mmCIF file of C-alpha atoms in Angstrom:
data_model
loop_
_atom_site.group_PDB
_atom_site.id
_atom_site.type_symbol
_atom_site.label_atom_id
_atom_site.label_comp_id
_atom_site.label_asym_id
_atom_site.label_seq_id
_atom_site.Cartn_x
_atom_site.Cartn_y
_atom_site.Cartn_z
ATOM 1 C CA MET A 23 -15.042 75.503 -55.673
ATOM 2 C CA LYS A 24 -17.061 73.225 -53.535
ATOM 3 C CA LYS A 25 -20.566 72.323 -53.089
ATOM 4 C CA ILE A 26 -22.974 70.988 -50.520
ATOM 5 C CA ILE A 27 -23.898 67.390 -51.328
ATOM 6 C CA ILE A 28 -23.769 65.432 -48.075
ATOM 7 C CA TRP A 29 -25.771 66.227 -44.894
ATOM 8 C CA VAL A 30 -25.547 65.156 -41.195
ATOM 9 C CA LEU A 31 -28.163 64.711 -38.502
ATOM 10 C CA ALA A 32 -25.703 64.708 -35.630
ATOM 11 C CA ALA A 33 -24.178 67.973 -36.793
ATOM 12 C CA LEU A 34 -27.547 69.618 -37.542
ATOM 13 C CA SER A 35 -26.351 70.923 -40.890
ATOM 14 C CA LEU A 36 -27.134 70.260 -44.541
ATOM 15 C CA ILE A 37 -25.107 67.118 -44.231
ATOM 16 C CA SER A 38 -26.799 64.132 -42.688
ATOM 17 C CA LEU A 39 -24.209 62.524 -40.526
ATOM 18 C CA SER A 40 -25.768 60.368 -37.864
ATOM 19 C CA ALA A 41 -23.901 59.391 -34.748
ATOM 20 C CA CYS A 42 -26.023 56.266 -34.489
ATOM 21 C CA ALA A 43 -25.554 53.055 -36.402
ATOM 22 C CA ASN A 44 -28.231 50.444 -36.940
ATOM 23 C CA GLY A 45 -28.476 47.775 -34.299
ATOM 24 C CA LYS A 46 -26.748 47.428 -30.947
ATOM 25 C CA SER A 47 -23.030 47.689 -30.493
ATOM 26 C CA SER A 48 -21.461 44.313 -29.748
ATOM 27 C CA GLN A 49 -18.051 45.618 -28.718
ATOM 28 C CA LYS A 50 -17.452 47.239 -25.343
ATOM 29 C CA ASP A 51 -16.699 50.929 -25.705
ATOM 30 C CA ASN A 52 -14.057 52.134 -23.248
ATOM 31 C CA ARG A 53 -14.144 55.744 -24.398
ATOM 32 C CA ASN A 54 -15.281 58.355 -21.880
ATOM 33 C CA LEU A 55 -17.864 60.075 -24.095
ATOM 34 C CA LEU A 56 -20.591 62.663 -23.702
ATOM 35 C CA THR A 57 -24.259 61.830 -24.242
ATOM 36 C CA SER A 58 -24.762 65.207 -25.922
ATOM 37 C CA PRO A 59 -21.767 66.341 -27.992
ATOM 38 C CA ILE A 60 -19.871 69.623 -27.996
ATOM 39 C CA ASN A 61 -21.086 71.520 -31.083
ATOM 40 C CA LYS A 62 -19.336 74.713 -32.177
ATOM 41 C CA ASP A 63 -19.231 76.480 -35.532
ATOM 42 C CA VAL A 64 -17.875 79.449 -37.447
ATOM 43 C CA THR A 65 -18.655 81.017 -40.795
ATOM 44 C CA THR A 66 -15.552 81.778 -42.837
ATOM 45 C CA MET A 67 -13.866 80.780 -46.108
ATOM 46 C CA GLY A 68 -17.224 81.473 -47.733
ATOM 47 C CA THR A 69 -18.896 78.572 -45.949
ATOM 48 C CA TYR A 70 -20.304 77.185 -42.702
ATOM 49 C CA ILE A 71 -17.798 75.169 -40.652
ATOM 50 C CA LYS A 72 -18.780 72.953 -37.754
ATOM 51 C CA VAL A 73 -16.967 70.731 -35.264
ATOM 52 C CA THR A 74 -18.818 68.085 -33.270
ATOM 53 C CA VAL A 75 -16.930 66.258 -30.497
ATOM 54 C CA TYR A 76 -18.155 63.589 -28.058
ATOM 55 C CA ASP A 77 -15.069 63.433 -25.817
ATOM 56 C CA LYS A 78 -15.487 65.001 -22.380
ATOM 57 C CA GLY A 79 -13.591 68.166 -21.483
ATOM 58 C CA LYS A 80 -12.578 69.070 -25.035
ATOM 59 C CA GLU A 81 -14.249 72.479 -25.345
ATOM 60 C CA ALA A 82 -10.881 74.245 -25.556
ATOM 61 C CA ALA A 83 -9.675 71.801 -28.216
ATOM 62 C CA VAL A 84 -12.738 72.548 -30.336
ATOM 63 C CA GLU A 85 -12.293 76.313 -29.953
ATOM 64 C CA LYS A 86 -8.640 75.971 -30.938
ATOM 65 C CA ALA A 87 -9.492 73.953 -34.052
ATOM 66 C CA LEU A 88 -12.089 76.488 -35.172
ATOM 67 C CA LYS A 89 -9.482 79.255 -35.183
ATOM 68 C CA LEU A 90 -7.647 77.514 -38.030
ATOM 69 C CA PRO A 91 -10.144 78.167 -40.869
ATOM 70 C CA VAL A 92 -10.287 81.848 -39.894
ATOM 71 C CA GLU A 93 -6.493 82.005 -40.011
ATOM 72 C CA TYR A 94 -6.301 80.230 -43.372
ATOM 73 C CA ASN A 95 -9.009 82.399 -44.861
ATOM 74 C CA ASN A 96 -6.874 85.457 -44.095
ATOM 75 C CA LEU A 97 -3.833 83.756 -45.623
ATOM 76 C CA THR A 98 -5.341 82.320 -48.812
ATOM 77 C CA THR A 99 -8.448 84.215 -49.945
ATOM 78 C CA VAL A 100 -8.389 85.724 -53.421
ATOM 79 C CA ASN A 101 -11.650 87.596 -52.892
ATOM 80 C CA GLN A 102 -10.010 90.374 -50.905
ATOM 81 C CA SER A 103 -6.587 91.975 -50.928
ATOM 82 C CA GLY A 104 -3.957 91.347 -48.292
ATOM 83 C CA SER A 105 -3.692 87.552 -48.282
ATOM 84 C CA GLN A 106 -0.460 85.762 -49.122
ATOM 85 C CA ILE A 107 -2.036 84.198 -52.221
ATOM 86 C CA ASP A 108 -3.163 87.649 -53.339
ATOM 87 C CA GLU A 109 0.402 88.888 -52.845
ATOM 88 C CA ILE A 110 1.749 86.050 -55.012
ATOM 89 C CA ASN A 111 -0.783 86.925 -57.714
ATOM 90 C CA GLN A 112 -0.040 90.631 -57.574
ATOM 91 C CA ASN A 113 3.666 89.908 -58.009
ATOM 92 C CA ALA A 114 3.310 87.447 -60.885
ATOM 93 C CA GLY A 115 6.139 88.035 -63.350
ATOM 94 C CA ILE A 116 7.791 90.417 -60.900
ATOM 95 C CA LYS A 117 9.300 88.600 -57.908
ATOM 96 C CA PRO A 118 9.011 85.562 -55.584
ATOM 97 C CA ILE A 119 6.982 85.925 -52.387
ATOM 98 C CA LYS A 120 7.891 84.492 -48.978
ATOM 99 C CA VAL A 121 4.910 82.641 -47.486
ATOM 100 C CA ASN A 122 3.796 80.875 -44.329
ATOM 101 C CA SER A 123 5.032 77.239 -44.121
ATOM 102 C CA ASN A 124 1.487 75.900 -44.244
ATOM 103 C CA VAL A 125 0.607 78.039 -47.264
ATOM 104 C CA TYR A 126 3.737 76.726 -48.956
ATOM 105 C CA GLU A 127 2.604 73.155 -48.211
ATOM 106 C CA LEU A 128 -0.896 73.909 -49.532
ATOM 107 C CA VAL A 129 0.315 75.352 -52.837
ATOM 108 C CA LYS A 130 2.688 72.395 -53.234
ATOM 109 C CA ALA A 131 -0.264 70.026 -52.776
ATOM 110 C CA GLY A 132 -2.220 71.890 -55.443
ATOM 111 C CA TYR A 133 0.788 71.819 -57.759
ATOM 112 C CA ASN A 134 1.128 68.042 -57.341
ATOM 113 C CA TYR A 135 -2.504 67.506 -58.374
ATOM 114 C CA SER A 136 -2.049 69.892 -61.299
ATOM 115 C CA ALA A 137 1.046 67.973 -62.439
ATOM 116 C CA LYS A 138 -1.108 64.909 -63.114
ATOM 117 C CA ASP A 139 -2.460 66.800 -66.160
ATOM 118 C CA LEU A 140 -5.970 65.435 -65.662
ATOM 119 C CA GLY A 141 -8.095 68.565 -65.998
ATOM 120 C CA TYR A 142 -6.970 70.300 -62.822
ATOM 121 C CA ASP A 143 -4.748 73.387 -62.552
ATOM 122 C CA ILE A 144 -4.376 75.762 -59.585
ATOM 123 C CA THR A 145 -3.262 78.612 -61.862
ATOM 124 C CA ILE A 146 -6.877 78.865 -63.067
ATOM 125 C CA GLY A 147 -7.473 82.079 -61.092
ATOM 126 C CA SER A 148 -7.551 84.391 -64.117
ATOM 127 C CA LEU A 149 -10.388 82.271 -65.548
ATOM 128 C CA THR A 150 -12.438 81.847 -62.353
ATOM 129 C CA SER A 151 -12.322 85.602 -61.802
ATOM 130 C CA LEU A 152 -13.833 86.089 -65.270
ATOM 131 C CA TRP A 153 -16.827 83.829 -64.611
ATOM 132 C CA ASN A 154 -17.115 84.512 -60.829
ATOM 133 C CA ILE A 155 -19.757 81.785 -60.524
ATOM 134 C CA GLY A 156 -21.241 81.857 -57.034
ATOM 135 C CA MET A 157 -20.688 85.605 -56.665
ATOM 136 C CA ASP A 158 -23.184 88.427 -57.213
ATOM 137 C CA ASN A 159 -21.334 89.591 -60.326
ATOM 138 C CA ALA A 160 -21.221 86.155 -62.031
ATOM 139 C CA ARG A 161 -21.450 86.327 -65.821
ATOM 140 C CA LYS A 162 -20.644 84.393 -68.963
ATOM 141 C CA PRO A 163 -17.520 86.041 -70.401
ATOM 142 C CA ALA A 164 -17.026 86.752 -74.082
ATOM 143 C CA GLN A 165 -14.972 84.266 -76.074
ATOM 144 C CA SER A 166 -12.345 86.960 -76.629
ATOM 145 C CA GLU A 167 -11.934 87.348 -72.856
ATOM 146 C CA ILE A 168 -11.565 83.595 -72.396
ATOM 147 C CA ASP A 169 -9.023 83.370 -75.200
ATOM 148 C CA GLN A 170 -6.996 86.103 -73.544
ATOM 149 C CA VAL A 171 -6.627 84.322 -70.186
ATOM 150 C CA LEU A 172 -6.202 80.690 -71.307
ATOM 151 C CA PRO A 173 -2.450 81.134 -71.970
ATOM 152 C CA LEU A 174 -2.074 82.278 -68.352
ATOM 153 C CA ILE A 175 -3.210 78.894 -67.004
ATOM 154 C CA ASN A 176 -0.108 76.740 -66.683
ATOM 155 C CA TYR A 177 1.070 75.163 -63.425
ATOM 156 C CA HIS A 178 4.583 74.984 -64.903
ATOM 157 C CA ASP A 179 4.756 78.731 -64.254
ATOM 158 C CA ILE A 180 4.867 78.115 -60.479
ATOM 159 C CA LYS A 181 8.430 78.118 -59.134
ATOM 160 C CA PHE A 182 9.204 76.946 -55.598
ATOM 161 C CA ASP A 183 12.204 77.666 -53.409
ATOM 162 C CA ASP A 184 12.100 75.038 -50.665
ATOM 163 C CA LYS A 185 14.927 76.585 -48.663
ATOM 164 C CA ASN A 186 13.395 80.040 -48.408
ATOM 165 C CA GLU A 187 9.770 78.937 -48.835
ATOM 166 C CA THR A 188 9.064 81.404 -51.603
ATOM 167 C CA ILE A 189 6.574 81.011 -54.456
ATOM 168 C CA TYR A 190 6.914 82.753 -57.784
ATOM 169 C CA LEU A 191 4.452 82.921 -60.668
ATOM 170 C CA THR A 192 6.761 83.557 -63.590
ATOM 171 C CA GLN A 193 4.093 84.748 -66.047
ATOM 172 C CA LYS A 194 2.672 88.224 -65.540
ATOM 173 C CA GLY A 195 -1.112 88.090 -65.184
ATOM 174 C CA ALA A 196 -1.152 84.486 -63.924
ATOM 175 C CA ARG A 197 -3.251 83.874 -60.811
ATOM 176 C CA LEU A 198 -3.464 81.093 -58.259
ATOM 177 C CA ASP A 199 -6.908 79.992 -57.051
ATOM 178 C CA LEU A 200 -6.861 77.465 -54.213
ATOM 179 C CA GLY A 201 -10.628 77.351 -53.708
ATOM 180 C CA SER A 202 -10.728 73.764 -54.959
ATOM 181 C CA ILE A 203 -8.438 72.411 -52.228
ATOM 182 C CA VAL A 204 -8.146 74.849 -49.334
ATOM 183 C CA LYS A 205 -11.213 73.651 -47.405
ATOM 184 C CA GLY A 206 -10.055 70.051 -47.446
ATOM 185 C CA PHE A 207 -6.529 71.075 -46.486
ATOM 186 C CA VAL A 208 -7.827 73.083 -43.540
ATOM 187 C CA ALA A 209 -10.151 70.228 -42.542
ATOM 188 C CA MET A 210 -7.116 67.974 -42.106
ATOM 189 C CA LYS A 211 -5.229 70.626 -40.121
ATOM 190 C CA MET A 212 -8.259 70.817 -37.825
ATOM 191 C CA VAL A 213 -8.378 67.018 -37.514
ATOM 192 C CA ASP A 214 -4.660 66.907 -36.653
ATOM 193 C CA SER A 215 -5.179 69.586 -33.996
ATOM 194 C CA LEU A 216 -8.138 67.790 -32.433
ATOM 195 C CA LYS A 217 -6.390 64.423 -32.372
ATOM 196 C CA LYS A 218 -3.283 65.994 -30.839
ATOM 197 C CA ASP A 219 -5.511 67.371 -28.083
ATOM 198 C CA GLY A 220 -6.938 63.923 -27.360
ATOM 199 C CA VAL A 221 -10.166 63.889 -29.363
ATOM 200 C CA THR A 222 -11.155 60.321 -30.306
ATOM 201 C CA THR A 223 -14.747 60.728 -31.522
ATOM 202 C CA GLY A 224 -16.038 63.579 -33.638
ATOM 203 C CA ILE A 225 -16.830 65.239 -36.944
ATOM 204 C CA VAL A 226 -15.073 68.040 -38.821
ATOM 205 C CA ASN A 227 -17.431 69.465 -41.418
ATOM 206 C CA LEU A 228 -16.386 72.201 -43.843
ATOM 207 C CA GLY A 229 -19.248 73.350 -46.009
ATOM 208 C CA SER A 230 -20.778 69.863 -45.952
ATOM 209 C CA SER A 231 -18.648 68.872 -48.909
ATOM 210 C CA SER A 232 -15.365 68.251 -47.094
ATOM 211 C CA ILE A 233 -15.839 66.056 -44.032
ATOM 212 C CA TYR A 234 -13.653 63.925 -41.826
ATOM 213 C CA VAL A 235 -15.057 61.575 -39.199
ATOM 214 C CA ILE A 236 -12.735 60.942 -36.260
ATOM 215 C CA GLY A 237 -12.923 57.460 -34.810
ATOM 216 C CA HIS A 238 -16.095 55.403 -34.730
ATOM 217 C CA SER A 239 -19.542 56.666 -33.799
ATOM 218 C CA PRO A 240 -20.338 57.032 -30.070
ATOM 219 C CA ARG A 241 -22.190 53.706 -30.120
ATOM 220 C CA GLY A 242 -18.983 51.694 -30.149
ATOM 221 C CA ALA A 243 -15.968 50.367 -32.007
ATOM 222 C CA ASP A 244 -18.115 48.303 -34.394
ATOM 223 C CA SER A 245 -20.530 51.165 -35.185
ATOM 224 C CA PRO A 246 -19.384 53.547 -37.935
ATOM 225 C CA TRP A 247 -20.757 57.002 -38.595
ATOM 226 C CA THR A 248 -23.629 57.053 -41.063
ATOM 227 C CA ILE A 249 -23.485 59.780 -43.711
ATOM 228 C CA GLY A 250 -26.416 60.640 -45.923
ATOM 229 C CA ILE A 251 -25.638 61.534 -49.547
ATOM 230 C CA LYS A 252 -27.897 64.165 -51.012
ATOM 231 C CA ASN A 253 -29.742 63.874 -54.319
ATOM 232 C CA PRO A 254 -27.676 66.236 -56.523
ATOM 233 C CA ASN A 255 -30.508 66.495 -59.062
ATOM 234 C CA ASP A 256 -33.033 67.710 -56.477
ATOM 235 C CA PRO A 257 -32.595 71.230 -55.040
ATOM 236 C CA THR A 258 -34.948 70.405 -52.126
ATOM 237 C CA GLY A 259 -32.200 68.312 -50.596
ATOM 238 C CA THR A 260 -33.658 64.817 -50.383
ATOM 239 C CA GLN A 261 -31.403 61.910 -49.448
ATOM 240 C CA MET A 262 -30.585 59.304 -52.086
ATOM 241 C CA GLY A 263 -28.260 57.024 -50.147
ATOM 242 C CA ILE A 264 -26.107 56.475 -47.076
ATOM 243 C CA ILE A 265 -22.452 55.633 -46.657
ATOM 244 C CA LYS A 266 -20.689 54.345 -43.538
ATOM 245 C CA ALA A 267 -17.299 55.657 -42.437
ATOM 246 C CA SER A 268 -14.836 55.506 -39.533
ATOM 247 C CA ASN A 269 -11.590 57.487 -39.397
ATOM 248 C CA GLU A 270 -12.125 58.400 -43.040
ATOM 249 C CA HIS A 271 -12.378 61.326 -45.422
ATOM 250 C CA VAL A 272 -15.731 61.938 -47.130
ATOM 251 C CA ASN A 273 -15.573 64.444 -49.959
ATOM 252 C CA THR A 274 -18.049 65.469 -52.636
ATOM 253 C CA SER A 275 -17.852 67.406 -55.881
ATOM 254 C CA GLY A 276 -21.020 68.278 -57.765
ATOM 255 C CA ILE A 277 -22.721 70.715 -60.077
ATOM 256 C CA TYR A 278 -25.994 71.833 -58.596
ATOM 257 C CA GLU A 279 -25.175 74.178 -55.710
ATOM 258 C CA ARG A 280 -23.233 76.856 -57.569
ATOM 259 C CA TYR A 281 -24.005 77.548 -61.169
ATOM 260 C CA LEU A 282 -24.741 80.337 -63.611
ATOM 261 C CA GLU A 283 -27.860 80.199 -65.799
ATOM 262 C CA VAL A 284 -27.694 82.032 -69.128
ATOM 263 C CA ASP A 285 -30.415 81.685 -71.800
ATOM 264 C CA GLY A 286 -31.759 78.565 -70.117
ATOM 265 C CA HIS A 287 -28.365 76.833 -69.901
ATOM 266 C CA LYS A 288 -26.815 76.068 -66.526
ATOM 267 C CA TYR A 289 -23.056 76.496 -66.299
ATOM 268 C CA SER A 290 -21.328 74.657 -63.439
ATOM 269 C CA HIS A 291 -18.697 76.380 -61.308
ATOM 270 C CA ILE A 292 -16.160 73.629 -62.076
ATOM 271 C CA LEU A 293 -14.151 75.093 -64.950
ATOM 272 C CA ASN A 294 -12.074 73.311 -67.559
ATOM 273 C CA PRO A 295 -8.625 74.969 -67.707
ATOM 274 C CA LYS A 296 -8.179 73.808 -71.304
ATOM 275 C CA THR A 297 -11.404 75.164 -72.841
ATOM 276 C CA GLY A 298 -12.208 78.015 -70.464
ATOM 277 C CA TYR A 299 -15.770 76.744 -69.998
ATOM 278 C CA PRO A 300 -17.366 74.594 -67.272
ATOM 279 C CA PHE A 301 -16.938 70.852 -67.697
ATOM 280 C CA GLU A 302 -19.823 69.224 -69.533
ATOM 281 C CA ASN A 303 -20.205 65.527 -68.719
ATOM 282 C CA ASP A 304 -22.662 63.040 -67.233
ATOM 283 C CA ILE A 305 -21.690 63.448 -63.558
ATOM 284 C CA ALA A 306 -24.122 65.137 -61.181
ATOM 285 C CA SER A 307 -21.986 64.356 -58.135
ATOM 286 C CA ILE A 308 -19.116 62.206 -56.987
ATOM 287 C CA THR A 309 -18.554 61.265 -53.342
ATOM 288 C CA LEU A 310 -15.183 59.837 -52.327
ATOM 289 C CA LEU A 311 -14.486 57.713 -49.264
ATOM 290 C CA ILE A 312 -10.759 57.792 -48.494
ATOM 291 C CA SER A 313 -9.224 55.640 -45.778
ATOM 292 C CA GLY A 314 -5.603 56.620 -46.401
ATOM 293 C CA LYS A 315 -3.895 59.932 -45.710
ATOM 294 C CA ASP A 316 -4.804 62.868 -47.947
ATOM 295 C CA LYS A 317 -3.532 66.389 -47.238
ATOM 296 C CA THR A 318 -6.561 67.999 -48.904
ATOM 297 C CA ASN A 319 -9.205 65.611 -47.490
ATOM 298 C CA GLY A 320 -9.952 64.480 -51.052
ATOM 299 C CA ASP A 321 -10.675 67.999 -52.362
ATOM 300 C CA GLY A 322 -8.187 67.994 -55.223
ATOM 301 C CA LEU A 323 -8.856 64.362 -56.053
ATOM 302 C CA SER A 324 -12.655 64.681 -56.232
ATOM 303 C CA THR A 325 -12.439 67.745 -58.483
ATOM 304 C CA MET A 326 -9.969 65.978 -60.755
ATOM 305 C CA ILE A 327 -12.116 62.842 -60.993
ATOM 306 C CA TYR A 328 -15.234 64.899 -61.634
ATOM 307 C CA ALA A 329 -13.522 66.332 -64.717
ATOM 308 C CA MET A 330 -13.173 62.826 -66.178
ATOM 309 C CA GLY A 331 -16.852 61.889 -66.318
ATOM 310 C CA THR A 332 -18.347 58.733 -64.816
ATOM 311 C CA LYS A 333 -16.728 55.994 -66.917
ATOM 312 C CA LYS A 334 -13.149 57.277 -66.872
ATOM 313 C CA GLY A 335 -13.485 58.555 -63.298
ATOM 314 C CA TYR A 336 -14.705 55.156 -62.096
ATOM 315 C CA GLU A 337 -11.832 53.381 -63.841
ATOM 316 C CA TYR A 338 -9.362 55.843 -62.329
ATOM 317 C CA VAL A 339 -10.677 55.275 -58.786
ATOM 318 C CA GLU A 340 -10.388 51.503 -59.227
ATOM 319 C CA LYS A 341 -6.632 51.934 -59.690
ATOM 320 C CA LEU A 342 -6.210 53.926 -56.476
ATOM 321 C CA ARG A 343 -5.439 52.436 -53.082
ATOM 322 C CA ASN A 344 -7.693 53.288 -50.126
ATOM 323 C CA VAL A 345 -10.170 55.243 -52.282
ATOM 324 C CA GLU A 346 -13.771 54.305 -53.122
ATOM 325 C CA ALA A 347 -16.457 56.363 -54.846
ATOM 326 C CA VAL A 348 -20.179 56.838 -55.396
ATOM 327 C CA PHE A 349 -20.980 58.389 -58.781
ATOM 328 C CA VAL A 350 -24.438 59.866 -59.424
ATOM 329 C CA ASP A 351 -25.186 60.816 -63.013
ATOM 330 C CA LYS A 352 -27.717 63.254 -64.442
ATOM 331 C CA ASP A 353 -30.095 60.374 -65.253
ATOM 332 C CA ASN A 354 -30.229 59.288 -61.581
ATOM 333 C CA LYS A 355 -28.043 56.242 -62.146
ATOM 334 C CA VAL A 356 -25.683 55.385 -59.279
ATOM 335 C CA TYR A 357 -22.328 53.670 -59.792
ATOM 336 C CA ILE A 358 -20.488 52.290 -56.766
ATOM 337 C CA THR A 359 -16.892 51.067 -56.756
ATOM 338 C CA PRO A 360 -16.437 47.488 -55.430
ATOM 339 C CA GLY A 361 -14.998 48.434 -52.037
ATOM 340 C CA LEU A 362 -18.279 50.106 -51.031
ATOM 341 C CA LYS A 363 -20.365 46.937 -51.357
ATOM 342 C CA ASP A 364 -20.912 46.737 -47.591
ATOM 343 C CA LYS A 365 -20.619 50.484 -46.871
ATOM 344 C CA PHE A 366 -23.197 52.047 -49.195
ATOM 345 C CA GLN A 367 -26.953 51.676 -49.234
ATOM 346 C CA LEU A 368 -29.329 53.201 -51.770
ATOM 347 C CA SER A 369 -32.201 54.716 -49.760
ATOM 348 C CA ASP A 370 -34.272 56.253 -52.570
ATOM 349 C CA LYS A 371 -34.964 53.284 -54.824
ATOM 350 C CA LYS A 372 -37.871 54.992 -56.577
ATOM 351 C CA ALA A 373 -35.841 57.820 -58.070
ATOM 352 C CA PHE A 374 -32.476 56.056 -58.379
ATOM 353 C CA GLU A 375 -31.113 52.757 -59.564
ATOM 354 C CA VAL A 376 -27.680 51.203 -59.329
ATOM 355 C CA GLY A 377 -26.097 51.052 -62.765
ATOM 356 C CA ASN A 378 -23.533 48.695 -64.264
ATOM 357 C CA ILE A 379 -20.374 50.574 -65.172
ATOM 358 C CA THR A 380 -19.644 48.146 -68.032
ATOM 359 C CA ASN A 381 -22.734 49.455 -69.820
ATOM 360 C CA LEU A 382 -21.219 52.917 -70.155
ATOM 361 C CA LYS A 383 -19.208 53.747 -73.234
#
């Protein structure tokens, strides 16, 4: 359910994450780092995944981390039979299914976001499979089809057995879809693996929408990584601003990368579990900067906030600890939460302007 909004020079991908900060580092850097980083990648989970590490002698650690998304793809995909999530779906209304401990943890994380009742529900699978936005067979379903599956979307129908680690969808026809959180969850498993193996400086980049930067940039302890945020209203991929981060999650939800166009109307891939149609609001993209721990690297949170629209989403972020956000609306207005005052810079001042959130209704 994710989207490419950020891009990184150091990682040579559609994200622009630069290892260099402006100016000279004033703090001595005692890390034993490479001049040219270790760069390795894999394509799985329907996206391009890259790990960039500057620590010497960590080739094996990078290879080990890159095995995780392949493993999780086999465990959680709903686009092919045989995964544990597919088994849960196939046995909805029939019996509980024993799952891998990490899959159990992942579904629990999705359930916890769903339980906030803020436009997010991981039992949306029956609806996403109707629209299939982003796939070759994407289509706008008939209202009768939508009406038929809406009653199947209800996170209350997920039953957990913590002792046996089983998951049961009690309603026949219900379907889990973890596409909105699995990349971020796997990103954090990769980060944990790399840190355990001694990595102090690097980037984990899943699809350029779910990123974690480990440590500070190679320039030193006072030089953060610099991440370029893409213009979500421009398919050519121009940069509209930059954000600085160290040991932080950077996660983006947006509308432009995956959509379905029918009779001149563009339908986003981010579906409303209440109406059965894509959310329609003023947000073009939202980028979160999270300094606290988050099991899904901000995936579930960014999708949930996107559903609120700019005004309500901004107000919601202000109440959260360790979370800041950059909202870009469809009129090229940018709204930045207070904690980003010294971390965000608008680079395209011709096309964009910083708006005042109090002016929004």
